Structures are given as C-alpha cells and as structure tokens.
Coordinates of C-alpha atoms in Angstrom, one line a residue:
Chain R
X10 CA -44.4 7.1 69.2
X11 CA -47.2 7.0 71.8
X12 CA -49.9 6.8 69.1
X13 CA -49.0 3.0 69.1
X14 CA -50.1 2.8 72.7
X15 CA -53.5 4.3 71.9
X16 CA -54.1 1.9 69.0
X17 CA -53.4 -1.0 71.4
X18 CA -56.1 0.5 73.8
X19 CA -58.7 1.3 71.2
X20 CA -62.3 0.4 72.2
X21 CA -63.3 -0.9 68.8
X22 CA -62.0 -4.2 67.3
X23 CA -59.2 -3.6 64.7
X24 CA -59.6 -5.7 61.6
X25 CA -56.3 -4.7 60.0
X26 CA -53.0 -6.6 60.6
X27 CA -51.7 -4.9 63.7
X28 CA -48.0 -4.8 62.8
X29 CA -48.6 -3.6 59.2
X30 CA -51.1 -1.0 60.5
X31 CA -48.7 0.4 63.2
X32 CA -45.8 0.5 60.8
X33 CA -47.9 2.3 58.2
X34 CA -49.1 4.9 60.8
X35 CA -45.6 5.5 62.1
X36 CA -44.0 5.8 58.6
X37 CA -46.7 8.2 57.4
X38 CA -46.2 10.6 60.3
X39 CA -42.4 10.3 60.1
X40 CA -42.4 10.9 56.4
X41 CA -44.7 13.9 56.8
X42 CA -42.3 15.5 59.2
X43 CA -39.2 14.5 57.2
X44 CA -40.6 15.9 53.9
X45 CA -41.5 19.2 55.7
X46 CA -37.9 19.4 56.9
X47 CA -36.4 18.5 53.5
X48 CA -38.6 21.0 51.6
X49 CA -37.3 23.6 54.1
X50 CA -33.7 22.5 53.8
X51 CA -33.9 22.6 50.0
X52 CA -35.3 26.2 50.3
X53 CA -32.3 27.1 52.4
X54 CA -29.7 25.9 49.9
X55 CA -27.7 28.4 47.9
X56 CA -28.7 26.5 44.8
X57 CA -32.5 26.5 45.5
X58 CA -33.4 27.1 41.8
X59 CA -32.1 23.5 41.1
X60 CA -34.4 22.2 43.9
X61 CA -37.7 23.7 43.0
X62 CA -39.3 20.4 41.9
X63 CA -38.0 18.8 45.1
X64 CA -39.6 21.5 47.3
X65 CA -42.9 21.1 45.5
X66 CA -43.0 17.3 45.7
X67 CA -41.8 17.2 49.3
X68 CA -44.5 19.8 50.2
X69 CA -47.2 17.6 48.5
X70 CA -45.8 14.5 50.2
X71 CA -45.7 16.1 53.6
X72 CA -49.4 17.1 53.3
X73 CA -50.5 13.7 51.9
X74 CA -48.6 11.6 54.4
X75 CA -50.0 13.7 57.3
X76 CA -53.6 13.3 56.1
X77 CA -53.2 9.6 55.3
X78 CA -51.5 9.0 58.6
X79 CA -54.7 10.4 60.2
X80 CA -57.1 8.4 58.1
X81 CA -55.2 5.2 58.8
X82 CA -54.9 6.0 62.6
X83 CA -58.7 6.3 63.0
X84 CA -60.2 2.9 63.9
X85 CA -63.8 4.0 64.6
X86 CA -66.2 3.2 61.8
X87 CA -63.5 2.5 59.2
X88 CA -64.6 2.9 55.5
X89 CA -62.3 0.5 53.5
X90 CA -62.9 2.4 50.2
X91 CA -61.6 5.7 51.7
X92 CA -58.6 4.0 53.4
X93 CA -57.7 2.2 50.2
X94 CA -57.8 5.4 48.0
X95 CA -55.9 7.3 50.7
X96 CA -53.2 4.7 50.8
X97 CA -52.9 4.7 47.0
X98 CA -52.5 8.5 47.0
X99 CA -49.8 8.1 49.6
X100 CA -47.9 5.6 47.5
X101 CA -48.0 8.0 44.5
X102 CA -46.8 11.0 46.6
X103 CA -44.0 9.0 48.3
X104 CA -42.8 7.6 45.0
X105 CA -42.7 11.0 43.3
X106 CA -41.0 12.6 46.2
X107 CA -38.6 9.7 46.7
X108 CA -37.6 9.7 43.0
X109 CA -36.9 13.4 43.0
X110 CA -34.9 13.3 46.3
X111 CA -32.9 10.4 45.1
X112 CA -31.7 12.5 42.1
X113 CA -30.3 15.1 44.6
X114 CA -29.0 12.5 47.2
X115 CA -25.4 12.6 45.9
X116 CA -25.3 16.4 46.5
X117 CA -27.5 16.9 49.5
X118 CA -27.5 14.6 52.4
X119 CA -31.0 15.8 53.6
X120 CA -32.3 14.5 50.2
X121 CA -30.6 11.2 50.8
X122 CA -32.3 10.8 54.2
X123 CA -35.6 12.0 52.8
X124 CA -35.5 9.6 49.8
X125 CA -34.9 6.7 52.2
X126 CA -37.8 7.8 54.4
X127 CA -40.2 8.1 51.4
X128 CA -39.2 4.6 50.3
X129 CA -40.0 3.2 53.7
X130 CA -43.4 4.9 53.8
X131 CA -44.3 3.9 50.2
X132 CA -43.5 0.3 51.1
X133 CA -45.4 0.4 54.4
X134 CA -48.5 1.8 52.6
X135 CA -48.2 -0.8 49.8
X136 CA -48.0 -3.6 52.3
X137 CA -51.0 -2.5 54.2
X138 CA -52.9 -2.1 51.0
X139 CA -51.9 -5.6 49.8
X140 CA -53.1 -7.1 53.2
X141 CA -56.6 -5.5 53.0
Chain X
X15 CA -61.8 33.4 47.4
X16 CA -58.6 35.3 46.6
X17 CA -56.7 32.0 45.8
X18 CA -58.4 32.4 42.3
X19 CA -56.5 35.7 41.8
X20 CA -53.2 34.0 42.5
X21 CA -53.8 31.2 40.1
X22 CA -54.5 33.8 37.4
X23 CA -51.2 35.5 38.1
X24 CA -49.1 32.3 38.4
X25 CA -45.7 32.6 36.7
X26 CA -45.8 29.0 35.2
X27 CA -48.1 28.0 32.4
X28 CA -51.1 26.1 33.6
X29 CA -52.0 23.0 31.5
X30 CA -55.3 22.1 33.3
X31 CA -58.6 23.6 32.1
X32 CA -58.8 26.9 34.1
X33 CA -62.5 26.7 35.0
X34 CA -62.4 23.1 36.1
X35 CA -59.2 23.7 38.1
X36 CA -60.5 26.8 39.9
X37 CA -63.9 25.1 40.7
X38 CA -62.0 22.1 42.0
X39 CA -59.8 24.2 44.2
X40 CA -62.6 26.2 45.7
X41 CA -64.8 23.2 46.3
X42 CA -62.0 21.3 48.0
X43 CA -61.3 24.1 50.5
X44 CA -65.0 24.8 51.0
X45 CA -65.7 21.1 51.6
X46 CA -62.8 20.9 54.1
X47 CA -64.2 23.8 56.1
X48 CA -67.7 22.5 55.9
X49 CA -66.9 19.0 57.0
X50 CA -64.9 20.4 59.9
X51 CA -68.0 22.3 61.0
X52 CA -70.3 19.4 60.4
X53 CA -68.2 17.0 62.4
X54 CA -68.2 19.5 65.3
X55 CA -72.0 20.1 65.0
X56 CA -72.6 16.4 65.1
X57 CA -70.4 16.2 68.2
X58 CA -72.6 18.9 69.8
X59 CA -75.9 17.1 69.2
X60 CA -77.6 15.5 72.1
X61 CA -77.8 12.3 70.1
X62 CA -74.1 12.2 69.3
X63 CA -74.0 8.4 69.7
X64 CA -76.1 8.1 66.5
X65 CA -73.7 10.3 64.6
X66 CA -70.3 8.6 65.4
X67 CA -69.9 7.4 61.8
X68 CA -70.7 10.9 60.5
X69 CA -68.1 12.5 62.8
X70 CA -65.5 10.1 61.6
X71 CA -66.2 10.3 57.9
X72 CA -66.5 14.1 58.0
X73 CA -63.1 14.3 59.9
X74 CA -61.5 12.2 57.1
X75 CA -63.1 14.2 54.4
X76 CA -62.0 17.5 56.0
X77 CA -58.4 16.3 56.1
X78 CA -58.4 14.8 52.6
X79 CA -60.1 17.8 51.0
X80 CA -57.7 20.2 52.6
X81 CA -54.6 18.3 51.4
X82 CA -56.0 17.7 47.9
X83 CA -57.0 21.4 47.7
X84 CA -53.3 22.2 48.3
X85 CA -52.0 19.6 45.8
X86 CA -54.3 20.9 43.1
X87 CA -53.5 24.6 44.0
X88 CA -49.8 24.1 43.4
X89 CA -48.9 24.8 39.7
X90 CA -45.1 24.7 39.9
X91 CA -43.7 21.4 38.7
X92 CA -47.0 19.5 38.6
X93 CA -46.7 15.7 38.8
X94 CA -49.8 14.3 37.0
X95 CA -49.6 10.9 38.8
X96 CA -49.8 12.5 42.3
X97 CA -52.6 14.9 41.3
X98 CA -54.6 12.0 39.8
X99 CA -54.2 9.8 42.9
X100 CA -55.0 12.7 45.2
X101 CA -58.2 13.5 43.2
X102 CA -59.3 9.9 43.4
X103 CA -58.8 9.9 47.2
X104 CA -60.9 13.0 47.4
X105 CA -63.7 11.5 45.3
X106 CA -63.8 8.5 47.7
X107 CA -63.7 10.6 50.8
X108 CA -66.5 13.0 49.6
X109 CA -68.7 10.1 48.5
X110 CA -68.4 8.3 51.8
X111 CA -69.0 11.5 53.8
X112 CA -71.8 12.7 51.4
X113 CA -73.6 9.3 51.7
X114 CA -73.5 9.3 55.5
X115 CA -74.5 13.0 55.8
X116 CA -77.4 12.3 53.5
X117 CA -78.8 9.6 55.8
X118 CA -79.0 12.3 58.6
X119 CA -80.2 15.1 56.4
X120 CA -83.9 14.7 57.3
X121 CA -83.0 15.1 61.0
X122 CA -80.0 17.5 61.0
X123 CA -79.9 20.5 58.7
X124 CA -76.1 20.8 59.1
X125 CA -75.9 17.3 57.6
X126 CA -78.1 18.3 54.6
X127 CA -75.8 21.3 53.9
X128 CA -72.7 19.1 54.3
X129 CA -74.0 16.4 52.0
X130 CA -74.7 18.9 49.3
X131 CA -71.2 20.4 49.7
X132 CA -69.6 16.9 49.5
X133 CA -71.5 16.1 46.3
X134 CA -70.4 19.4 44.7
X135 CA -66.7 18.6 45.7
X136 CA -66.9 15.0 44.5
X137 CA -68.3 16.2 41.1
X138 CA -65.7 19.0 40.7
X139 CA -62.8 16.5 41.4
X140 CA -64.4 13.9 39.0
X141 CA -64.7 16.5 36.3
X142 CA -61.1 17.7 36.7
X143 CA -59.9 14.1 36.7
X144 CA -61.9 13.3 33.5
X145 CA -60.4 16.4 31.8
X146 CA -56.8 15.3 32.5
Chain B
X15 CA -68.6 29.4 51.7
X16 CA -71.1 26.8 53.0
X17 CA -69.3 26.6 56.4
X18 CA -71.3 29.7 57.2
X19 CA -74.6 27.7 56.8
X20 CA -73.4 25.1 59.3
X21 CA -72.5 27.6 61.9
X22 CA -76.0 29.1 61.6
X23 CA -77.4 25.6 62.2
X24 CA -75.1 24.6 65.0
X25 CA -76.9 22.8 67.9
X26 CA -74.9 24.6 70.7
X27 CA -75.4 28.2 71.6
X28 CA -72.6 30.4 70.1
X29 CA -71.3 33.0 72.5
X30 CA -69.1 34.9 70.1
X31 CA -70.3 37.8 68.0
X32 CA -71.8 36.1 64.9
X33 CA -70.5 38.5 62.3
X34 CA -67.0 38.7 63.7
X35 CA -66.8 35.0 64.1
X36 CA -68.0 34.2 60.5
X37 CA -65.7 36.8 59.0
X38 CA -62.8 35.4 61.0
X39 CA -63.5 31.8 59.9
X40 CA -63.8 32.8 56.2
X41 CA -60.7 35.0 56.3
X42 CA -58.6 32.2 57.9
X43 CA -59.6 29.6 55.3
X44 CA -59.2 32.1 52.5
X45 CA -55.8 33.2 53.7
X46 CA -54.6 29.6 54.1
X47 CA -55.5 28.8 50.5
X48 CA -54.0 32.1 49.2
X49 CA -50.7 31.7 51.1
X50 CA -50.4 28.1 49.8
X51 CA -50.8 29.5 46.3
X52 CA -48.5 32.4 46.8
X53 CA -45.7 30.2 48.3
X54 CA -46.1 28.0 45.2
X55 CA -46.1 31.0 42.8
X56 CA -43.0 32.4 44.4
X57 CA -41.3 28.9 44.0
X58 CA -42.2 29.0 40.3
X59 CA -40.6 32.5 39.7
X60 CA -37.3 32.6 37.8
X61 CA -35.9 34.7 40.7
X62 CA -36.9 32.2 43.4
X63 CA -33.7 32.9 45.4
X64 CA -35.0 36.4 46.2
X65 CA -38.3 35.0 47.4
X66 CA -37.0 32.3 49.9
X67 CA -38.2 34.2 53.0
X68 CA -41.6 34.8 51.3
X69 CA -42.0 31.0 50.6
X70 CA -41.1 30.2 54.2
X71 CA -43.4 32.8 55.8
X72 CA -46.3 32.0 53.4
X73 CA -45.9 28.3 54.2
X74 CA -46.1 29.0 58.0
X75 CA -49.1 31.3 57.4
X76 CA -50.9 28.7 55.3
X77 CA -50.5 26.1 58.1
X78 CA -51.4 28.5 61.0
X79 CA -54.5 30.0 59.2
X80 CA -55.8 26.5 58.4
X81 CA -55.4 25.3 62.0
X82 CA -56.8 28.5 63.5
X83 CA -59.7 28.4 61.0
X84 CA -60.6 25.0 62.4
X85 CA -60.2 25.9 66.0
X86 CA -62.5 29.0 65.5
X87 CA -65.0 27.0 63.5
X88 CA -65.6 24.4 66.3
X89 CA -68.4 25.6 68.5
X90 CA -68.8 22.5 70.7
X91 CA -67.2 22.9 74.1
X92 CA -65.2 26.1 73.3
X93 CA -62.1 26.7 75.5
X94 CA -61.5 30.4 75.4
X95 CA -57.8 30.1 76.4
X96 CA -57.1 27.9 73.4
X97 CA -59.1 30.1 71.0
X98 CA -57.3 33.3 72.3
X99 CA -53.8 31.8 71.9
X100 CA -54.6 30.4 68.5
X101 CA -55.9 33.8 67.3
X102 CA -52.8 35.5 68.6
X103 CA -50.6 33.0 66.7
X104 CA -52.7 33.8 63.6
X105 CA -52.2 37.5 64.0
X106 CA -48.4 37.0 64.2
X107 CA -48.2 34.7 61.2
X108 CA -50.4 37.0 59.0
X109 CA -48.4 40.1 60.0
X110 CA -45.1 38.4 59.1
X111 CA -46.3 37.0 55.9
X112 CA -48.2 40.2 55.0
X113 CA -45.1 42.4 55.6
X114 CA -42.9 40.1 53.5
X115 CA -45.4 39.9 50.6
X116 CA -45.8 43.7 50.7
X117 CA -42.1 44.1 50.0
X118 CA -42.5 42.0 46.8
X119 CA -45.8 43.5 45.8
X120 CA -44.3 46.0 43.3
X121 CA -42.7 43.2 41.4
X122 CA -45.0 40.2 41.8
X123 CA -48.8 40.7 41.5
X124 CA -49.4 37.4 43.4
X125 CA -47.6 38.9 46.4
X126 CA -49.8 42.0 46.3
X127 CA -52.9 39.9 46.4
X128 CA -51.5 37.7 49.2
X129 CA -50.4 40.8 51.2
X130 CA -54.0 42.2 51.1
X131 CA -55.4 38.8 52.1
X132 CA -53.0 38.5 55.0
X133 CA -54.0 42.0 56.2
X134 CA -57.7 41.2 56.1
X135 CA -57.1 37.9 58.0
X136 CA -54.9 39.7 60.6
X137 CA -57.6 42.3 61.1
X138 CA -60.5 39.7 61.3
X139 CA -58.5 37.8 64.0
X140 CA -57.7 40.9 65.9
X141 CA -61.3 42.1 65.9
X142 CA -62.6 38.7 67.1
X143 CA -59.9 38.7 69.9
X144 CA -60.9 42.2 71.0
X145 CA -64.5 41.2 71.2
X146 CA -63.9 38.2 73.5
Chain P
X20 CA -37.8 10.0 63.7
X21 CA -35.7 10.8 60.7
X22 CA -36.7 14.5 60.8
X23 CA -33.9 14.8 63.4
X24 CA -31.4 13.7 60.7
X25 CA -32.5 16.4 58.4
X26 CA -32.2 19.2 61.0
X27 CA -28.6 18.0 61.7
X28 CA -27.9 18.4 57.9
X29 CA -29.7 21.7 57.4
X30 CA -27.8 24.2 55.2
X31 CA -28.6 27.2 57.4
X32 CA -27.1 27.9 60.8
X33 CA -29.6 27.0 63.6
X34 CA -29.7 29.5 66.4
X35 CA -31.9 27.5 68.8
X36 CA -30.6 25.1 71.4
X37 CA -30.3 21.8 69.3
X38 CA -31.5 19.5 72.0
X39 CA -34.5 21.6 73.1
X40 CA -35.4 22.2 69.4
X41 CA -35.3 18.5 68.5
X42 CA -37.2 17.5 71.5
X43 CA -39.9 20.1 70.8
X44 CA -40.2 19.0 67.1
X45 CA -40.6 15.3 68.1
X46 CA -43.0 16.0 70.9
X47 CA -45.2 18.2 68.7
X48 CA -45.5 15.5 66.0
X49 CA -46.0 12.7 68.5
X50 CA -48.7 14.7 70.3
X51 CA -50.5 15.5 67.1
X52 CA -50.7 11.8 66.2
X53 CA -51.6 10.7 69.7
X54 CA -54.4 13.3 70.0
X55 CA -55.8 12.3 66.6
X56 CA -55.9 8.7 67.9
X57 CA -57.4 9.6 71.3
X58 CA -60.1 11.7 69.7
X59 CA -61.0 8.7 67.6
X60 CA -60.8 6.3 70.5
X61 CA -63.1 8.5 72.6
X62 CA -65.5 8.6 69.6
X63 CA -65.5 4.8 69.6
X64 CA -66.4 4.5 73.3
X65 CA -69.9 3.4 74.2
X66 CA -70.1 6.4 76.5
X67 CA -69.1 8.9 73.8
X68 CA -71.5 11.5 75.2
X69 CA -69.4 11.8 78.3
X70 CA -66.3 12.4 76.1
X71 CA -67.5 15.2 73.8
X72 CA -65.2 17.8 75.4
X73 CA -62.3 15.4 75.1
X74 CA -62.9 14.8 71.4
X75 CA -63.1 18.5 70.8
X76 CA -60.0 19.5 72.7
X77 CA -57.9 16.6 71.3
X78 CA -59.0 17.6 67.8
X79 CA -57.8 21.1 68.4
X80 CA -54.6 19.9 70.0
X81 CA -53.9 17.5 67.1
X82 CA -54.2 20.4 64.6
X83 CA -52.2 22.9 66.7
X84 CA -49.4 20.5 67.4
X85 CA -49.1 19.5 63.8
X86 CA -48.9 23.1 62.6
X87 CA -46.5 24.2 65.4
X88 CA -44.3 21.1 64.7
X89 CA -44.0 22.3 61.1
X90 CA -43.3 26.0 62.1
X91 CA -40.6 24.8 64.5
X92 CA -39.1 22.4 62.1
X93 CA -38.5 25.0 59.4
X94 CA -35.0 26.5 59.9
X95 CA -34.8 28.7 56.8
X96 CA -35.5 32.4 57.5
X97 CA -36.9 31.9 61.0
X98 CA -39.2 34.7 62.3
X99 CA -38.9 34.6 66.1
X100 CA -42.2 36.4 66.6
X101 CA -44.1 33.8 64.7
X102 CA -42.3 30.9 66.4
X103 CA -43.0 32.4 69.8
X104 CA -46.7 32.9 69.2
X105 CA -47.0 29.4 67.7
X106 CA -45.3 27.8 70.8
X107 CA -47.6 29.7 73.1
X108 CA -50.6 28.4 71.2
X109 CA -49.2 24.9 71.5
X110 CA -48.8 25.3 75.3
X111 CA -52.4 26.4 75.6
X112 CA -53.8 23.6 73.4
X113 CA -51.7 20.9 75.2
X114 CA -52.7 22.2 78.6
X115 CA -56.4 22.1 77.8
X116 CA -56.3 18.7 76.2
X117 CA -54.0 17.3 78.9
X118 CA -56.3 18.6 81.7
X119 CA -59.4 17.1 80.0
X120 CA -57.7 13.7 79.2
X121 CA -56.5 13.5 82.8
X122 CA -60.1 13.7 84.1
X123 CA -60.9 10.6 82.1
X124 CA -57.6 8.7 82.7
X125 CA -59.0 6.6 85.5
X126 CA -61.7 5.2 83.2
X127 CA -60.0 5.2 79.8
X128 CA -56.4 4.1 79.3
X129 CA -56.1 5.9 76.0
X130 CA -56.8 9.2 77.8
X131 CA -54.1 8.4 80.4
X132 CA -51.5 7.9 77.6
X133 CA -52.7 11.0 75.8
X134 CA -52.6 13.1 79.0
X135 CA -49.0 12.1 79.5
X136 CA -48.1 12.9 75.9
X137 CA -49.8 16.3 76.1
X138 CA -47.8 17.1 79.3
X139 CA -44.5 16.2 77.6
X140 CA -45.3 18.4 74.6
X141 CA -46.4 21.3 76.7
X142 CA -43.2 21.1 78.7
X143 CA -41.0 20.8 75.6
X144 CA -42.7 23.9 74.0
X145 CA -42.3 25.8 77.3
X146 CA -38.6 25.0 77.6
X147 CA -37.9 26.0 74.0
X148 CA -39.8 29.2 74.6
X149 CA -37.9 29.9 77.8
X150 CA -34.6 29.4 75.9
X151 CA -35.3 31.8 73.1

C-alpha cells in the first residue's frame, strides 16, 4: 500500500515504533475491506439467517477498523489518549468479529479468511498499544 | 432525525435505556457532521497554521463519532463489549476535540459551536456507558 | 443539527444557495443514519432472506450519503466537478434504496420510514444540483 | 489485500471482469488510505497555508474512494446504476485530487506519491466503468 510511502515522507517526527505503526495501519485498512466483503458474502449465502450475527459484527468491524486506520495514520498533532482508546475499540471489534467468523469457518471459506484477517489486525493493534 | 423512528420500529427487543440510546445516536451523528464542518472552517481561516491541531482532532472526532453512531444504532445481535469500547473511544475523541475547540472559541465562533457539540456528545456517550 | 450553525459562521464565502445547501447537508446525514438503521432492522427480521437486496442497497446508500454529506458540507476550496458527481451518485443511491424500501413498506414500517427519507434526500440533492 | 480472497470465494456469481474489479477495489482502498495520509502530511507542513486546497481535495478523495471501494466490493444484489454513478464520482474526486497533488509534487514528496496513487485509482475506475 502506498500509504506506507507517505508515512515515510511525513514532515513531522513520528514517535511510534515505525514497523509496528505501519503494520497496524495496513492491517486496519485490510481488515476494514475484508470485513465489508465478508458481511456482503454472508448476506449472499442461501443460509443468511444463520449468519445474521456475522453480518452485524463484520459491519461494526469494517467501520471501526476504517476509522482507527485513519486515526493511526494521522501523524500531525497526535493525541495519545485518543489513539489508545481507538486501538482498544479496534481490538474489541476484531476479537468479536474474529470469534464469530471462526465459528463459521468450517462451512464458509470467506469466514475462514476473514477470521484470520481479524486476528492479524487484533494482534497488530495490541502490539502497537503495548509499545506506546 | 428519522433514525429515531426506525429504532422505535426495530424488530428485535432493545435492552438499552431508550432515551439515553436515542440521545447518544443523535449526538454522535450530529457531532460527526459538526466536526467535519469545523475542521473545514478552520482550514478556511486566514490563520490556519494556528488551527492545525484543531483540524486534526476534529477530523478524528468526525470519524470516530460517525463509526460509533453506527455501532450504537445497530440493535441486531448487540455485542456489549464492542459497544462499550466504542463508546469509550468516542468519549476520548470528543473530549480532545472539545478541549481544543474551547481554546479557540473566543476567536472563532465555529469552534465555540463545535466545542459545545463535542461536550454534549461526550456526555451522551458517558451516560449511555454508565447505564449499561 | 448544529452543523447548520457552523456553515453560517464559515470564514469563506458560500456560493451555493444557502437554503438548498443546508437542506441537502441535513438530508444526507439523516439519510445515512436512517439507512444504517434500516439495513440493521432488516437484518433483525425473521424473514431476512426476503430482505437481502434491501440490506445491500441501504448499506450502499448509508455509505454514499455520509460521504456526499461531507463533500457538500466542506466550503473551503470547493471543486464544482467533484460536488456535482458526488450529488449524482447520491441521487442514484437514494433512488435505488428508496425503490427497494418502498416495495417492503406495506410489510415493514421501518422500510416505509426509510423510503420516505431516501425520497427527501434524493430530492434535496437533485434541487441543489439543479441550482448549481 | 485479503479482500481479494473473499471476492474469489463469494457465493453469488460475479458478472464484472474479475481482474478489472479486483484492481478497482484495491486501488480505491489504497487511494483512500493514501489521501488520508497526504491530507495529514500537508497539514503538518510549515507552509500549510499553501496546501489548503490540497488538504480539502485529499479529504474528499479519501471519503469518496472509501465509499466507492465498499460499493464495488459488494457483490450481492448489485445495482448497476448505483455502481456506475459511484465510479463516476470516484473518477472526478481522484482527478481533482491528483491534479492538485501534482502541482505540489516538486516540493512535497508525499504529494508526488499521492498524485500517482490518485492517477492509478482514476484509471482503474475508468476501466471498470468502460467494461460494464
């Protein structure tokens, strides 16, 4: 993703660990897109009524990851309290969505992919949080 | 806002306090729109370089309030852990943005309006959190 | 909505018709919230499999109205070509979502409310477009 | 991006050209993240007052690309009219943002990267539109 190239050219000094920050940004945006796609794939399944909770949690996770991806991307006038609370919300959303997708992974391959993506994002946010 | 009418017609039982929930939803969406407008108004000021932190925090707050407004609006298969973490992120974003706008309120009337809106949203989120 | 108060205090001159602009901004944000709520209410219905198209089109409309609400709210350095194309996308999304919700209005009161909201937003965007 | 893996496992038949669709999805989400980062990098420059138009157009482009990325990702109950209007809005937003970033590319490396990303996204949307 070319967002990485902008972060490397940012005019303000970046206090966060570069590798953890970039990984978190990329996982947040990837997870947002993947959860959007998984919610839609669930909606397109013949057995959608079994997947209602999955659609709901993936929709939340798509929204939360997108917003947190933006908050973490911005490096001008960082407010640590806001970043920290945003990352914690992302961990909660990824965990709930990852748990639910994991339940459907044996039956729906898109849920298996989405569960793995949510786990990676949850971990990237947790690691950035721990480093702050 | 007509979102209120949908919540009142929702097919699933709603466990949250109705008045606190509706107030929180409306304040989140109002604060998101208001912070978008205030970030843009700051950007349009001749002294924009004094308002860089305000643009940044209002941009975060606009994104967070929008996402949290959506999470709180959804009443199908509610996950309390996600809602709680989302509301906490919203309180943090509104507080940071409200504090910064308050500093500029004597000079910029749009910041005064935005600060008041952030305070209302912060309080509505805090009250819904406390009731859960 | 307090976004109206910011527009009235914006430092840059506003070339659009004030009443049409403010109505468009408010309808876009209201329609975004309402479509988010209607997609979720449809998802919570026992007969969700009959409402799959409605969930999909309301999800699109919620996203499009939110983004177009932001584009139209911003009054610093307006690019008419971007505003025009955004409004046209909003008209298309509101029409598709309004048509689909109207089909379900006799059975689901939330779809009736959402259809009316989509019609109002479609009209507000069309009128702002026509005035440009 | 793992969104690609979900599209390949989607339960509904996909009528669009797979390669053009996947490229469009990835460019939209990449451009959304990159424009968010460029708007923030511009805001962090000492000469922010020269970059006001760039912040505004990158903010619009970030929002439009995110929403259009979602609309194009969803493959359940596709409405061609909505997709077409959304892609046209994305072309307009990327063109405006790409043109403005290009003007600043000689002075700001983040604007050079962002301009290239906007051009790629504009082209990917145009090619998907042309194939429909």
